PDB file of C-alpha atoms and ligand atoms in Angstrom:
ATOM      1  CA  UNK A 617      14.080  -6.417 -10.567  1.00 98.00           C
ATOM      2  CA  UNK A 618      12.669  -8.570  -8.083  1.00 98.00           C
ATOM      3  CA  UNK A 619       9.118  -6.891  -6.706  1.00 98.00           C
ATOM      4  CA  UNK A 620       7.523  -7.484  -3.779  1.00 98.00           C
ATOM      5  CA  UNK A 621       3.937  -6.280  -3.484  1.00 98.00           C
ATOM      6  CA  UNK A 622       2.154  -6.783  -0.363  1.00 98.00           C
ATOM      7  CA  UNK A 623      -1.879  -6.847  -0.939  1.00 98.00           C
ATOM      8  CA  UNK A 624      -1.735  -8.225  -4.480  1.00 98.00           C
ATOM      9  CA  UNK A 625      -4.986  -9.979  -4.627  1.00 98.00           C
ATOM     10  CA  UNK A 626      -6.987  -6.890  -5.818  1.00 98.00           C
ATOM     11  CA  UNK A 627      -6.963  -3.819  -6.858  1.00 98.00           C
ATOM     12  CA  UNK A 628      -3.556  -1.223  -6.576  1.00 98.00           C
ATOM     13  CA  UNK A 629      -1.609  -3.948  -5.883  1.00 98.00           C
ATOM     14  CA  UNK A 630      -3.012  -6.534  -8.306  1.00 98.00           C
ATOM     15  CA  UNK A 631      -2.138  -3.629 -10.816  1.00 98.00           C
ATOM     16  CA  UNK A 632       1.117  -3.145  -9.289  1.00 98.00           C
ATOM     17  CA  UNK A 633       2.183  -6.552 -10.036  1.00 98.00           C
ATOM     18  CA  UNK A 634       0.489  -6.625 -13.672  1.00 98.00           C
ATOM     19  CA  UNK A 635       2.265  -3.198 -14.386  1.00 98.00           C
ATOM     20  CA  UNK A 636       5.803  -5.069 -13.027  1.00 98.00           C
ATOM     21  CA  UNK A 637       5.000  -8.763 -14.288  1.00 98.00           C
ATOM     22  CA  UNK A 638       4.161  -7.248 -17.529  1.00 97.00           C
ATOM     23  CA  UNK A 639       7.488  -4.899 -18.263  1.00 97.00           C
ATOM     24  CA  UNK A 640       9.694  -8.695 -17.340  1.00 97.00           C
ATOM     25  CA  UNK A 641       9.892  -8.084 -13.744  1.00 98.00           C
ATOM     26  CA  UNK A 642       9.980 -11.071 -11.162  1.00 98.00           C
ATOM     27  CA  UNK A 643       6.647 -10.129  -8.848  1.00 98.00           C
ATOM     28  CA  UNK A 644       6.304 -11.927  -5.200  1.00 98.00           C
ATOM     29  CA  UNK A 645       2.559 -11.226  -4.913  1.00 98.00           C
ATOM     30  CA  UNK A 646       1.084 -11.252  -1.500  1.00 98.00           C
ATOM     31  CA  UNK A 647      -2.065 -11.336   0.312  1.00 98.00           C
ATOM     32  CA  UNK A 648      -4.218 -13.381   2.456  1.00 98.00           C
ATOM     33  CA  UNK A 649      -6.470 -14.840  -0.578  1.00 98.00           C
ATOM     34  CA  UNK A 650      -4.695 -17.644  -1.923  1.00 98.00           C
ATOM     35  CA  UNK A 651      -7.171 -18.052  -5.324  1.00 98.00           C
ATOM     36  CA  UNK A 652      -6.979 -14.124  -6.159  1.00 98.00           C
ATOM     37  CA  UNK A 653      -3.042 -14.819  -5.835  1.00 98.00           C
ATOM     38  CA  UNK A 654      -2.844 -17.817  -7.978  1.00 97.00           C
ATOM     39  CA  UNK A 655      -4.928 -16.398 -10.757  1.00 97.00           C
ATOM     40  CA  UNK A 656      -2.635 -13.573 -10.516  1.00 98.00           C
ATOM     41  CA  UNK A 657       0.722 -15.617 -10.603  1.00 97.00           C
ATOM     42  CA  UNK A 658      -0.786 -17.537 -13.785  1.00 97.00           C
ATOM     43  CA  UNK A 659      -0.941 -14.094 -15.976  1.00 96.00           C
ATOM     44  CA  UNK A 660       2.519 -13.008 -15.068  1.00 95.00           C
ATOM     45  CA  UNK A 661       5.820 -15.094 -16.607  1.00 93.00           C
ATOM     46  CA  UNK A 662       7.782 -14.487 -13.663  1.00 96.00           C
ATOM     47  CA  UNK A 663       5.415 -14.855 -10.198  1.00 97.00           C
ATOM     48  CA  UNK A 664       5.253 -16.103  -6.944  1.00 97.00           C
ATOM     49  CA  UNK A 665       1.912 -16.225  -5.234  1.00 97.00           C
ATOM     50  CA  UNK A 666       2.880 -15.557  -1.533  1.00 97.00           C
ATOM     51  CA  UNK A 667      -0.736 -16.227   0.753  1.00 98.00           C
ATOM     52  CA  UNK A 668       0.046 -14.934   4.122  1.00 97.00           C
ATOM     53  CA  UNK A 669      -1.865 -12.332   7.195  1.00 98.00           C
ATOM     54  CA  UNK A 670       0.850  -9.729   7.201  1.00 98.00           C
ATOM     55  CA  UNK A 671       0.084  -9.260  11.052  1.00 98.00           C
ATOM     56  CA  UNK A 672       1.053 -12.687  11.584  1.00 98.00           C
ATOM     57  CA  UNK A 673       4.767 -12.055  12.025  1.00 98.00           C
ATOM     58  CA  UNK A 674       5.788 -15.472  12.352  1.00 98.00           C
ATOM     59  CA  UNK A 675       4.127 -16.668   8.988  1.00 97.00           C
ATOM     60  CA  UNK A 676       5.194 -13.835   7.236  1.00 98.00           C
ATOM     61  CA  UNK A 677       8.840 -13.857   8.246  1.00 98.00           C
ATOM     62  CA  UNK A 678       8.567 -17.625   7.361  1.00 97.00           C
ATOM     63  CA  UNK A 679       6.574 -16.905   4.055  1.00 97.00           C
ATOM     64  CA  UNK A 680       9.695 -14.594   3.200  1.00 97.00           C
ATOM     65  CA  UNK A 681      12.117 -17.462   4.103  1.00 96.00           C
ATOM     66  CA  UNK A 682      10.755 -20.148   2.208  1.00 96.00           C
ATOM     67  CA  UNK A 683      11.327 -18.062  -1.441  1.00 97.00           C
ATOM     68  CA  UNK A 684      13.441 -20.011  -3.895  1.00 97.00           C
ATOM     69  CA  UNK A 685      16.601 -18.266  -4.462  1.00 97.00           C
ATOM     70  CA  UNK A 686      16.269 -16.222  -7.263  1.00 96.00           C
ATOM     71  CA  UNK A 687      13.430 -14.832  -5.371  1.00 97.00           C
ATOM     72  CA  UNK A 688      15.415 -13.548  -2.319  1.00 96.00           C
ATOM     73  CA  UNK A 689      16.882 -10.241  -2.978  1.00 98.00           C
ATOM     74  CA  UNK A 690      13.944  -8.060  -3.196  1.00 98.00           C
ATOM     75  CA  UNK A 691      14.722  -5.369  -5.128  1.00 98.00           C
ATOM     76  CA  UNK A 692      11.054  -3.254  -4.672  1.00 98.00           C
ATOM     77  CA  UNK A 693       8.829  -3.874  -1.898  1.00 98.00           C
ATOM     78  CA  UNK A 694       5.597  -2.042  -2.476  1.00 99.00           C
ATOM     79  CA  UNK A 695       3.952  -1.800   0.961  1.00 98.00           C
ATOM     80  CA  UNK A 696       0.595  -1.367  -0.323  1.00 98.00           C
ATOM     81  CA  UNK A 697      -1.975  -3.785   1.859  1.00 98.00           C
ATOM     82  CA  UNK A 698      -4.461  -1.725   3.852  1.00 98.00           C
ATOM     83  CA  UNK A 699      -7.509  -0.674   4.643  1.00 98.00           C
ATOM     84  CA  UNK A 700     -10.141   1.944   6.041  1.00 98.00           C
ATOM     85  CA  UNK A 701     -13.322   0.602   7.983  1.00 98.00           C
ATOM     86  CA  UNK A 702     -16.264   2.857   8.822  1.00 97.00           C
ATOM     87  CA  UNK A 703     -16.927   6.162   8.331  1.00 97.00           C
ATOM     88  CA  UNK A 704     -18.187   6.750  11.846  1.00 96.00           C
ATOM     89  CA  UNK A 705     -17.435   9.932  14.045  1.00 97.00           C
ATOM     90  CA  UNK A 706     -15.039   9.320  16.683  1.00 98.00           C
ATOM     91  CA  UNK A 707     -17.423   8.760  19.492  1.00 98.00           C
ATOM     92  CA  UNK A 708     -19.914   6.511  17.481  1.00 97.00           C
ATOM     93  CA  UNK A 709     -17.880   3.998  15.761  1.00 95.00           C
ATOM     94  CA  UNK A 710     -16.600   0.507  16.631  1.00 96.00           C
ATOM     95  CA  UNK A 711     -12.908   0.478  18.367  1.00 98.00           C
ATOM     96  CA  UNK A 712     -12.071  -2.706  17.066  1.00 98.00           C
ATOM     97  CA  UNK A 713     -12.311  -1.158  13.664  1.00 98.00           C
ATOM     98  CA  UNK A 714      -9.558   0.879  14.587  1.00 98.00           C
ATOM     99  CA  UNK A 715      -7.393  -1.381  16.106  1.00 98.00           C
ATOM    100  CA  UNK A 716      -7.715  -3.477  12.513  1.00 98.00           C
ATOM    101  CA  UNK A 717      -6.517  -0.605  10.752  1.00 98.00           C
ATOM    102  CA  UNK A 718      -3.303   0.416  13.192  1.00 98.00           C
ATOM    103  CA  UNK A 719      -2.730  -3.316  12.635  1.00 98.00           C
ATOM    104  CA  UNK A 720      -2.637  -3.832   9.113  1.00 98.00           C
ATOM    105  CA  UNK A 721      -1.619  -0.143   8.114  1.00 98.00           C
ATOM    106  CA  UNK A 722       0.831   0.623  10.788  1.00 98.00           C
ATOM    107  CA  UNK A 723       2.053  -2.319  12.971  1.00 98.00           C
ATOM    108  CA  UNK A 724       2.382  -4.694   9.893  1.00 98.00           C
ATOM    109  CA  UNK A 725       3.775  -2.299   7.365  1.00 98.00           C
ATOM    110  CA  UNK A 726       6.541  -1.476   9.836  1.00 98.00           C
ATOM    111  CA  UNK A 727       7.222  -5.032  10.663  1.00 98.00           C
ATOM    112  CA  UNK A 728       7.983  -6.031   7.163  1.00 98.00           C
ATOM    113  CA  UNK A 729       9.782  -2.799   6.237  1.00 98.00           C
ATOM    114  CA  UNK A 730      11.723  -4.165   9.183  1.00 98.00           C
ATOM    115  CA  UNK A 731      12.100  -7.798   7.952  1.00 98.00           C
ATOM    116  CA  UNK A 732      13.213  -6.446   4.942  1.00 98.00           C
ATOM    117  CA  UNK A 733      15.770  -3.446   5.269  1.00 98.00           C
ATOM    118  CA  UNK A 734      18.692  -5.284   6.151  1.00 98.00           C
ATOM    119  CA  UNK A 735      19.402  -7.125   3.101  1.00 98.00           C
ATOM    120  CA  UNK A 736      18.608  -4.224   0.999  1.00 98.00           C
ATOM    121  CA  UNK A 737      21.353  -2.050   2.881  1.00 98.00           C
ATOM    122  CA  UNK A 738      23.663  -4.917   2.280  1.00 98.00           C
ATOM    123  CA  UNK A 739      23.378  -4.826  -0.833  1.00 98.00           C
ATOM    124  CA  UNK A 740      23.465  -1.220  -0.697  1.00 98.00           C
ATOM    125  CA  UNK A 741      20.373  -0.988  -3.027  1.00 98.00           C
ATOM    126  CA  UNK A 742      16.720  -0.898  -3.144  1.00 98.00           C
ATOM    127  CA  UNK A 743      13.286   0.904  -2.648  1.00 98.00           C
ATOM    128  CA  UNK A 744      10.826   0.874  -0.230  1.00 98.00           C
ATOM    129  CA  UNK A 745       7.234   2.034  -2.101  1.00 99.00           C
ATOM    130  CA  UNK A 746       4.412   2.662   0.563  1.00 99.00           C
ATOM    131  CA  UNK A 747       1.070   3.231  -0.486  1.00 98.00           C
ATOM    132  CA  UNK A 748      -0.011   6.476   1.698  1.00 98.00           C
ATOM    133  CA  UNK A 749      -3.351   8.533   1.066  1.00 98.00           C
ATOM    134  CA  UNK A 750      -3.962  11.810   0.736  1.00 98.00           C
ATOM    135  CA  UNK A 751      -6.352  11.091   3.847  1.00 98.00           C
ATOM    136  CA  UNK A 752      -2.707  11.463   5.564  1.00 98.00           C
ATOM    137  CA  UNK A 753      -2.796  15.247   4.972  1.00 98.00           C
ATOM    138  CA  UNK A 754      -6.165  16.286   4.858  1.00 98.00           C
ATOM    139  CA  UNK A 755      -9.054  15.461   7.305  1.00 97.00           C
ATOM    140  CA  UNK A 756     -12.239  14.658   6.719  1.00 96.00           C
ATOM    141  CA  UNK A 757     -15.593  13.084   8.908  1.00 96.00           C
ATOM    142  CA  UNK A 758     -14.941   9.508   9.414  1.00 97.00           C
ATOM    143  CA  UNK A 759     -11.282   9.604   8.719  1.00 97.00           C
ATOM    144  CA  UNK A 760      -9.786   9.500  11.941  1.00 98.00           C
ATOM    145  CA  UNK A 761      -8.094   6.268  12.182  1.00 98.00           C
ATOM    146  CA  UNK A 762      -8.239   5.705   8.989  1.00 98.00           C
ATOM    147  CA  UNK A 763      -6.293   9.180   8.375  1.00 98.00           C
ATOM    148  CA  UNK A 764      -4.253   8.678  11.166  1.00 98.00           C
ATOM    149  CA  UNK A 765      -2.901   5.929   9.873  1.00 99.00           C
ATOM    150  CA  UNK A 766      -1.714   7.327   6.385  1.00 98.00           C
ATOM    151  CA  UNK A 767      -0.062  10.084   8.131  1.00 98.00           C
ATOM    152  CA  UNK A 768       1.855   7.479  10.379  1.00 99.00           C
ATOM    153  CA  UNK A 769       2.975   6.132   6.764  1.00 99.00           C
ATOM    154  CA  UNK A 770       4.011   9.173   4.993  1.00 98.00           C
ATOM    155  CA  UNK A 771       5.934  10.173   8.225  1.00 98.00           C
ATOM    156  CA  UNK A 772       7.428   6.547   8.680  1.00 98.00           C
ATOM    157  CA  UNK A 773       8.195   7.314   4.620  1.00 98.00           C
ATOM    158  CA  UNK A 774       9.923  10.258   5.616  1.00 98.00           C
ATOM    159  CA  UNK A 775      11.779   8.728   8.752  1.00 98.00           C
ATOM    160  CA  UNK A 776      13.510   5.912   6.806  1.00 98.00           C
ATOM    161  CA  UNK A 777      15.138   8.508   3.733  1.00 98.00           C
ATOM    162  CA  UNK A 778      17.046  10.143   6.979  1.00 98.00           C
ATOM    163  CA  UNK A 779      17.848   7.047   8.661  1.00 98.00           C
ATOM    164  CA  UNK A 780      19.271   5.435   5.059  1.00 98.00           C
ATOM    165  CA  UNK A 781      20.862   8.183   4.050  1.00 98.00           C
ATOM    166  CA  UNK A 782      24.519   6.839   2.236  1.00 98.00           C
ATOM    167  CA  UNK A 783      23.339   3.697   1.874  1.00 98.00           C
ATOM    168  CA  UNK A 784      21.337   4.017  -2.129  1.00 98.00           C
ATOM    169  CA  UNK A 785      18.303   2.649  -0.587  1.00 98.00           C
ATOM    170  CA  UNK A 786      15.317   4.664  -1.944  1.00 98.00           C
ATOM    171  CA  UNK A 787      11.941   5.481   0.005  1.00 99.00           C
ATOM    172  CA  UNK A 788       8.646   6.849  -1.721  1.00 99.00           C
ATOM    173  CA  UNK A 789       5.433   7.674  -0.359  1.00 99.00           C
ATOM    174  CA  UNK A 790       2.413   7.612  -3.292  1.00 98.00           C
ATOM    175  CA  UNK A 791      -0.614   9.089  -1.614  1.00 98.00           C
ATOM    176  CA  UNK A 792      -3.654   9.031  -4.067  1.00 98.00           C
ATOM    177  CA  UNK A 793      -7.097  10.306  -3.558  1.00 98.00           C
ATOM    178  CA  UNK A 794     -10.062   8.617  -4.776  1.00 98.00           C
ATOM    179  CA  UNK A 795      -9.868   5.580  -6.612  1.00 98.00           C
ATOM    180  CA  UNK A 796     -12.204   3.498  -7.826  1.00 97.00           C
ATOM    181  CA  UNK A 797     -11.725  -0.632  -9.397  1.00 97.00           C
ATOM    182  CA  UNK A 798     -10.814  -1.982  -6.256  1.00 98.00           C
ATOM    183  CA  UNK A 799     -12.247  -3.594  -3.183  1.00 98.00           C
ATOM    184  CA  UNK A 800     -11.474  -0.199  -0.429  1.00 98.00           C
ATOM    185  CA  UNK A 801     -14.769   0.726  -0.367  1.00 97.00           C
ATOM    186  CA  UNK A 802     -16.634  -2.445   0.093  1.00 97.00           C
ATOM    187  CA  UNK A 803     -14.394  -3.593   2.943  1.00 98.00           C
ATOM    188  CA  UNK A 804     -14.696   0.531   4.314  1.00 98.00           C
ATOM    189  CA  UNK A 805     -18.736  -0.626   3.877  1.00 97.00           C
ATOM    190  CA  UNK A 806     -18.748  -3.949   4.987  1.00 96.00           C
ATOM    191  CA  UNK A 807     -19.963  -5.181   2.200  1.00 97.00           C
ATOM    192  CA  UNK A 808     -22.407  -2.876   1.424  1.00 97.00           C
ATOM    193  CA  UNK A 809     -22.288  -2.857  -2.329  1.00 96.00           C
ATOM    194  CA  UNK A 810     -24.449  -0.005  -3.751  1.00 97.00           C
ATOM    195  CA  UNK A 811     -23.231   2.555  -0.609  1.00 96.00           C
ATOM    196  CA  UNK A 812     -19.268   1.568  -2.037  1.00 96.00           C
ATOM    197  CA  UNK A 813     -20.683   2.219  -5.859  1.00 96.00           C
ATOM    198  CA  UNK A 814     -22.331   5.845  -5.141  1.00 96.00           C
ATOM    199  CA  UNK A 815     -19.177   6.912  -4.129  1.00 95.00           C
ATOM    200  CA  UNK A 816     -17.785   6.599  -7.333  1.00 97.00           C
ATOM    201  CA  UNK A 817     -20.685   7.469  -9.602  1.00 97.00           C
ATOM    202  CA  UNK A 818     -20.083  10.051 -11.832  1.00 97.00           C
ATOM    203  CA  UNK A 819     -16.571  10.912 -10.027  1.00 97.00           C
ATOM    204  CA  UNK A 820     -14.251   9.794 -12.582  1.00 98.00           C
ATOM    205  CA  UNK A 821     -12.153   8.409  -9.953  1.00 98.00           C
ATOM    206  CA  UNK A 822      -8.159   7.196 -10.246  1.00 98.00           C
ATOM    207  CA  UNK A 823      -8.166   3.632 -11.583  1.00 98.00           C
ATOM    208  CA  UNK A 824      -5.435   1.222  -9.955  1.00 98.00           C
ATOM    209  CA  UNK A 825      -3.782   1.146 -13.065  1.00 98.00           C
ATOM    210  CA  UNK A 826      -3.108   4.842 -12.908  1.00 98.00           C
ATOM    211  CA  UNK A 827      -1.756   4.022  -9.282  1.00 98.00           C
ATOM    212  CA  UNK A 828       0.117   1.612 -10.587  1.00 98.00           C
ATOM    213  CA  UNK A 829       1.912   3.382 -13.258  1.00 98.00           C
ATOM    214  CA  UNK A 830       2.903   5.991 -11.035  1.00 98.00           C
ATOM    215  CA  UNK A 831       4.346   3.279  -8.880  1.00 99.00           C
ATOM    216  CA  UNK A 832       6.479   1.855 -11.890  1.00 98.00           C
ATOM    217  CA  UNK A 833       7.400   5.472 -12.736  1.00 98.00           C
ATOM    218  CA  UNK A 834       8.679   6.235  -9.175  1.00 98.00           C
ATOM    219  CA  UNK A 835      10.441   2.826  -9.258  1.00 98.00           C
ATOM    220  CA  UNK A 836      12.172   3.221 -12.326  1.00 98.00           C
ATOM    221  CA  UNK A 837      14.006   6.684 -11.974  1.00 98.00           C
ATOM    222  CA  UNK A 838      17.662   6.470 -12.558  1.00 98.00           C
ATOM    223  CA  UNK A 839      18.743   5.750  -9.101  1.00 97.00           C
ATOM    224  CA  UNK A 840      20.530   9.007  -7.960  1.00 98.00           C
ATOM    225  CA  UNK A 841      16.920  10.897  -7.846  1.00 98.00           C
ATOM    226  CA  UNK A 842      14.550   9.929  -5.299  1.00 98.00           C
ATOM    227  CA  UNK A 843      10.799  11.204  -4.684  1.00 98.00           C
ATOM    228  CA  UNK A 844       9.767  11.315  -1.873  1.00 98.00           C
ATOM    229  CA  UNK A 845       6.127  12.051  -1.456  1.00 98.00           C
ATOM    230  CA  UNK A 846       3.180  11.889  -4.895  1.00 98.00           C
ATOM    231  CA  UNK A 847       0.252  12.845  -4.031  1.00 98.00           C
ATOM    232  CA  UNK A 848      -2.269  11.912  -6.887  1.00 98.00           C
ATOM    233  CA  UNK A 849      -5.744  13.065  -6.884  1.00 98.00           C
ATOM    234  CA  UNK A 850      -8.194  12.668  -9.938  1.00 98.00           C
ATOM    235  CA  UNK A 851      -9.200  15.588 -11.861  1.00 98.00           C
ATOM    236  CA  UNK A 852     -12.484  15.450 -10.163  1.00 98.00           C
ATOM    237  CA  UNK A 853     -11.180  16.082  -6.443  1.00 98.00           C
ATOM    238  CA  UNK A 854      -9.649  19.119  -5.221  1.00 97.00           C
ATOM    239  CA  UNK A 855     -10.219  21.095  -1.268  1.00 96.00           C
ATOM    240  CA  UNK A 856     -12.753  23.153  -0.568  1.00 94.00           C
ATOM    241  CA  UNK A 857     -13.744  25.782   2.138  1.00 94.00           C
ATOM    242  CA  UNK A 858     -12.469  24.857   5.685  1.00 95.00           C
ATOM    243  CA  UNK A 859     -15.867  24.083   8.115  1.00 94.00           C
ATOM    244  CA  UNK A 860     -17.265  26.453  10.353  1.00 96.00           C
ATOM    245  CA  UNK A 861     -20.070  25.491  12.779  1.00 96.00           C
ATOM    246  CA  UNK A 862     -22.130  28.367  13.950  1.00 97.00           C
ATOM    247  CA  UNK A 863     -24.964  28.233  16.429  1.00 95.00           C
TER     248      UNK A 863
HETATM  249  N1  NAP B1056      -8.908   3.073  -3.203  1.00 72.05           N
HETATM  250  C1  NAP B1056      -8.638   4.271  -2.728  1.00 72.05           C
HETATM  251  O1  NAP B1056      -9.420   5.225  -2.893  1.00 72.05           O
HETATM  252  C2  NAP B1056      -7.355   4.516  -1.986  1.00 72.05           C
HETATM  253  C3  NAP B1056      -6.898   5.826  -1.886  1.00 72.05           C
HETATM  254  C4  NAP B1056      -5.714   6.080  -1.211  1.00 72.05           C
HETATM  255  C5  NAP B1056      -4.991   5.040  -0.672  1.00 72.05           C
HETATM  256  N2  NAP B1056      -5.451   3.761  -0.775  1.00 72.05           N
HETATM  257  C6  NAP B1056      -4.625   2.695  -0.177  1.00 72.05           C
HETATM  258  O2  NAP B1056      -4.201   1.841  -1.206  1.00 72.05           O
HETATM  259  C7  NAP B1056      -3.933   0.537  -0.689  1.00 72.05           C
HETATM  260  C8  NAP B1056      -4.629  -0.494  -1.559  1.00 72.05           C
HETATM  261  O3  NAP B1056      -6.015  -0.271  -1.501  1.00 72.05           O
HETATM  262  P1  NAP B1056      -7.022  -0.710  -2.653  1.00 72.05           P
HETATM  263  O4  NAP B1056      -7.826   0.489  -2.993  1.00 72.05           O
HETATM  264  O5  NAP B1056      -6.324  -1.437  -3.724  1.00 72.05           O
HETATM  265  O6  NAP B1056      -7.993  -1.678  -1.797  1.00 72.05           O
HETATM  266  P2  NAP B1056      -8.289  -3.247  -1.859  1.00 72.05           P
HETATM  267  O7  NAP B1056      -8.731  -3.634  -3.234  1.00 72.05           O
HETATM  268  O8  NAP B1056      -9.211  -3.514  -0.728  1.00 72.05           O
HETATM  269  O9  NAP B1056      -6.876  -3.922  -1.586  1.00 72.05           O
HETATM  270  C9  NAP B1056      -6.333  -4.108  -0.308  1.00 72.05           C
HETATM  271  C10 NAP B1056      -5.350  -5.262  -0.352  1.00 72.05           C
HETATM  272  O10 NAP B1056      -4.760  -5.407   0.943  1.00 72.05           O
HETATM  273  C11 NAP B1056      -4.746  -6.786   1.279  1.00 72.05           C
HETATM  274  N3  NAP B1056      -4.770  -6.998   2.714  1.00 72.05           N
HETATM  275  C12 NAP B1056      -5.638  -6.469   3.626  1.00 72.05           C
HETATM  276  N4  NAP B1056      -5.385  -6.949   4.853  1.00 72.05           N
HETATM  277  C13 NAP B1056      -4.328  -7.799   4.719  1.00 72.05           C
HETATM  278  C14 NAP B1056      -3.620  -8.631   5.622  1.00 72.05           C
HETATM  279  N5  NAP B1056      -3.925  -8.686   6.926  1.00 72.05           N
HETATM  280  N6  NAP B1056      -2.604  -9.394   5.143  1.00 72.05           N
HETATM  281  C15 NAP B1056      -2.281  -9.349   3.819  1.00 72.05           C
HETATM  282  N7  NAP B1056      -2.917  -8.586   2.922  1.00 72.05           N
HETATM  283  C16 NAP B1056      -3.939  -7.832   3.365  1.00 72.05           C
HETATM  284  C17 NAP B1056      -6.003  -7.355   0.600  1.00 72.05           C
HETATM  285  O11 NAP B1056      -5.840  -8.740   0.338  1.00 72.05           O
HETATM  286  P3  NAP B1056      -6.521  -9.952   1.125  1.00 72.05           P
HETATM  287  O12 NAP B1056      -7.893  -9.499   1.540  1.00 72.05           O
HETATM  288  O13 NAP B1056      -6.519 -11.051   0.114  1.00 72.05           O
HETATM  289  O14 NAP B1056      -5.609 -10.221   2.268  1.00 72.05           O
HETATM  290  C18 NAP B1056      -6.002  -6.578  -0.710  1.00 72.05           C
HETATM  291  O15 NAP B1056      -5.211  -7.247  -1.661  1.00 72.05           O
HETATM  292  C19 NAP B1056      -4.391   0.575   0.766  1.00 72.05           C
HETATM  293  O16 NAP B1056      -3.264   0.766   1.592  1.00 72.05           O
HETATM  294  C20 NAP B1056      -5.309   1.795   0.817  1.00 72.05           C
HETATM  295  O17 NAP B1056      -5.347   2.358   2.108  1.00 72.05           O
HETATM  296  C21 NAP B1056      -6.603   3.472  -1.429  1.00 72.05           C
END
């Protein structure tokens, strides 16, 4: 199969492609970081390193044009580049925060689910693979955007199954919960290193390769069943009481 994994320069997505590039896949890894990319594309057999914004339409419809030929017909495209940033209550935090993330998690993942459709229902085969959250279903302080967001995905998820119905085309929504080994937290933190690692201390939190075998599971079904939504949470993580403020 020919994989296309957007966001490939660190964690789920660098796993995705290892999982694929390491089962004989071909893997088109993308991201903005060029270096992360290359070093990727030198421990797979079969990989393209593909540096490009995804909300730069332009560049990324020419990025997709300029693959050699036997890199074309995408087969997978795992639309898992995003992000969360803050943490901040609704009326406290920075707006342009928010605009990043409907930008990269929203606007772009559309656009190249867009830019890539067509040839898939040509060919009358494929998957689409987004990378949801279970912060899509369940609220939390600080979410909003962020939460927002994921819900716009595993709707969008949703939207395409009844719009390609008849035509084998396959769309999944993998929603995990918290994960630790890749770079979501510091970029949520700005940086801030030791606030990113006390969320995961002690948590036993998913690991991107657990996201990514999940990913290669979902993509490897015989191709008359289809799964719609996985929501993965670690062991660890589960709901609790709903919040009542009382004066
Ligand atoms: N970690 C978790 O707890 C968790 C839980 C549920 C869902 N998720 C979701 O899983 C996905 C992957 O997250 P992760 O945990 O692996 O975080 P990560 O390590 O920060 O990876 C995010 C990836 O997205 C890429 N990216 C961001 N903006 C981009 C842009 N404008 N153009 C191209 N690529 C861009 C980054 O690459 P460059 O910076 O090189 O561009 C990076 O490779 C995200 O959609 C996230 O919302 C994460």
């Amino acid at each position: 199969m020919n994989v296309l994994v957007t966001g490939a320069s660190s964690g789920f997505g660098r796993a995705i492609a290892q999982e694929f590039g390491g089962k004989g896949h071909k893997v088109i890894a993308l991201a903005r970081r060029k270096e992360q990319l290359e070093s990727l594309a030198q421990e797979i057999p079969h990989c393209i390193a593909l540096p490009c914004d995804i909300c730069d339409k332009d560049s990324l419809r020419q990025a997709i044009e300029s693959l050699p030929q036997n890199f074309k017909e995408i087969d997978v495209l795992v639309n898992n580049a995003g992000l969360a940033l803050g943490l901040t209550s609704a009326d406290k935090c920075d707006f342009e925060d928010w605009e990043r993330m409907i930008e990269v998690n929203v606007k772009a993942l559309a656009f190249i689910t867009r830019l890539i459709l067509p040839q898939m229902v040509e060919r009358k085969s494929g998957h689409i693979i987004t990378i949801g959250s279970i912060a899509g279903s369940y609220p939390y302080p600080g979410g909003n955007v962020y939460g927002a967001s994921k819900a716009f995905v595993r709707q969008f998820a949703l939207g395409l199954r009844a719009d390609l119905s008849g035509t084998n085309v396959r769309v999944s929504d993998i929603e995990p919960g918290l994960a630790g080994g890749s770079e979501f937290s510091l970029v949520r933190f700005k940086g801030d290193k030791s606030k990113a690692d006390a969320l995961y201390q002690g948590a036993n939190a998913l690991t991107p390769q657990d996201i990514a075998q999940a990913v290669y599971w979902v993509a490897t079904l015989p191709k008359h069943i289809n799964v719609n939504t996985l929501e993965i949470m670690p062991t660890s993580q589960s709901f609790s009481a709903l919040n009542v403020h009382k004066e």
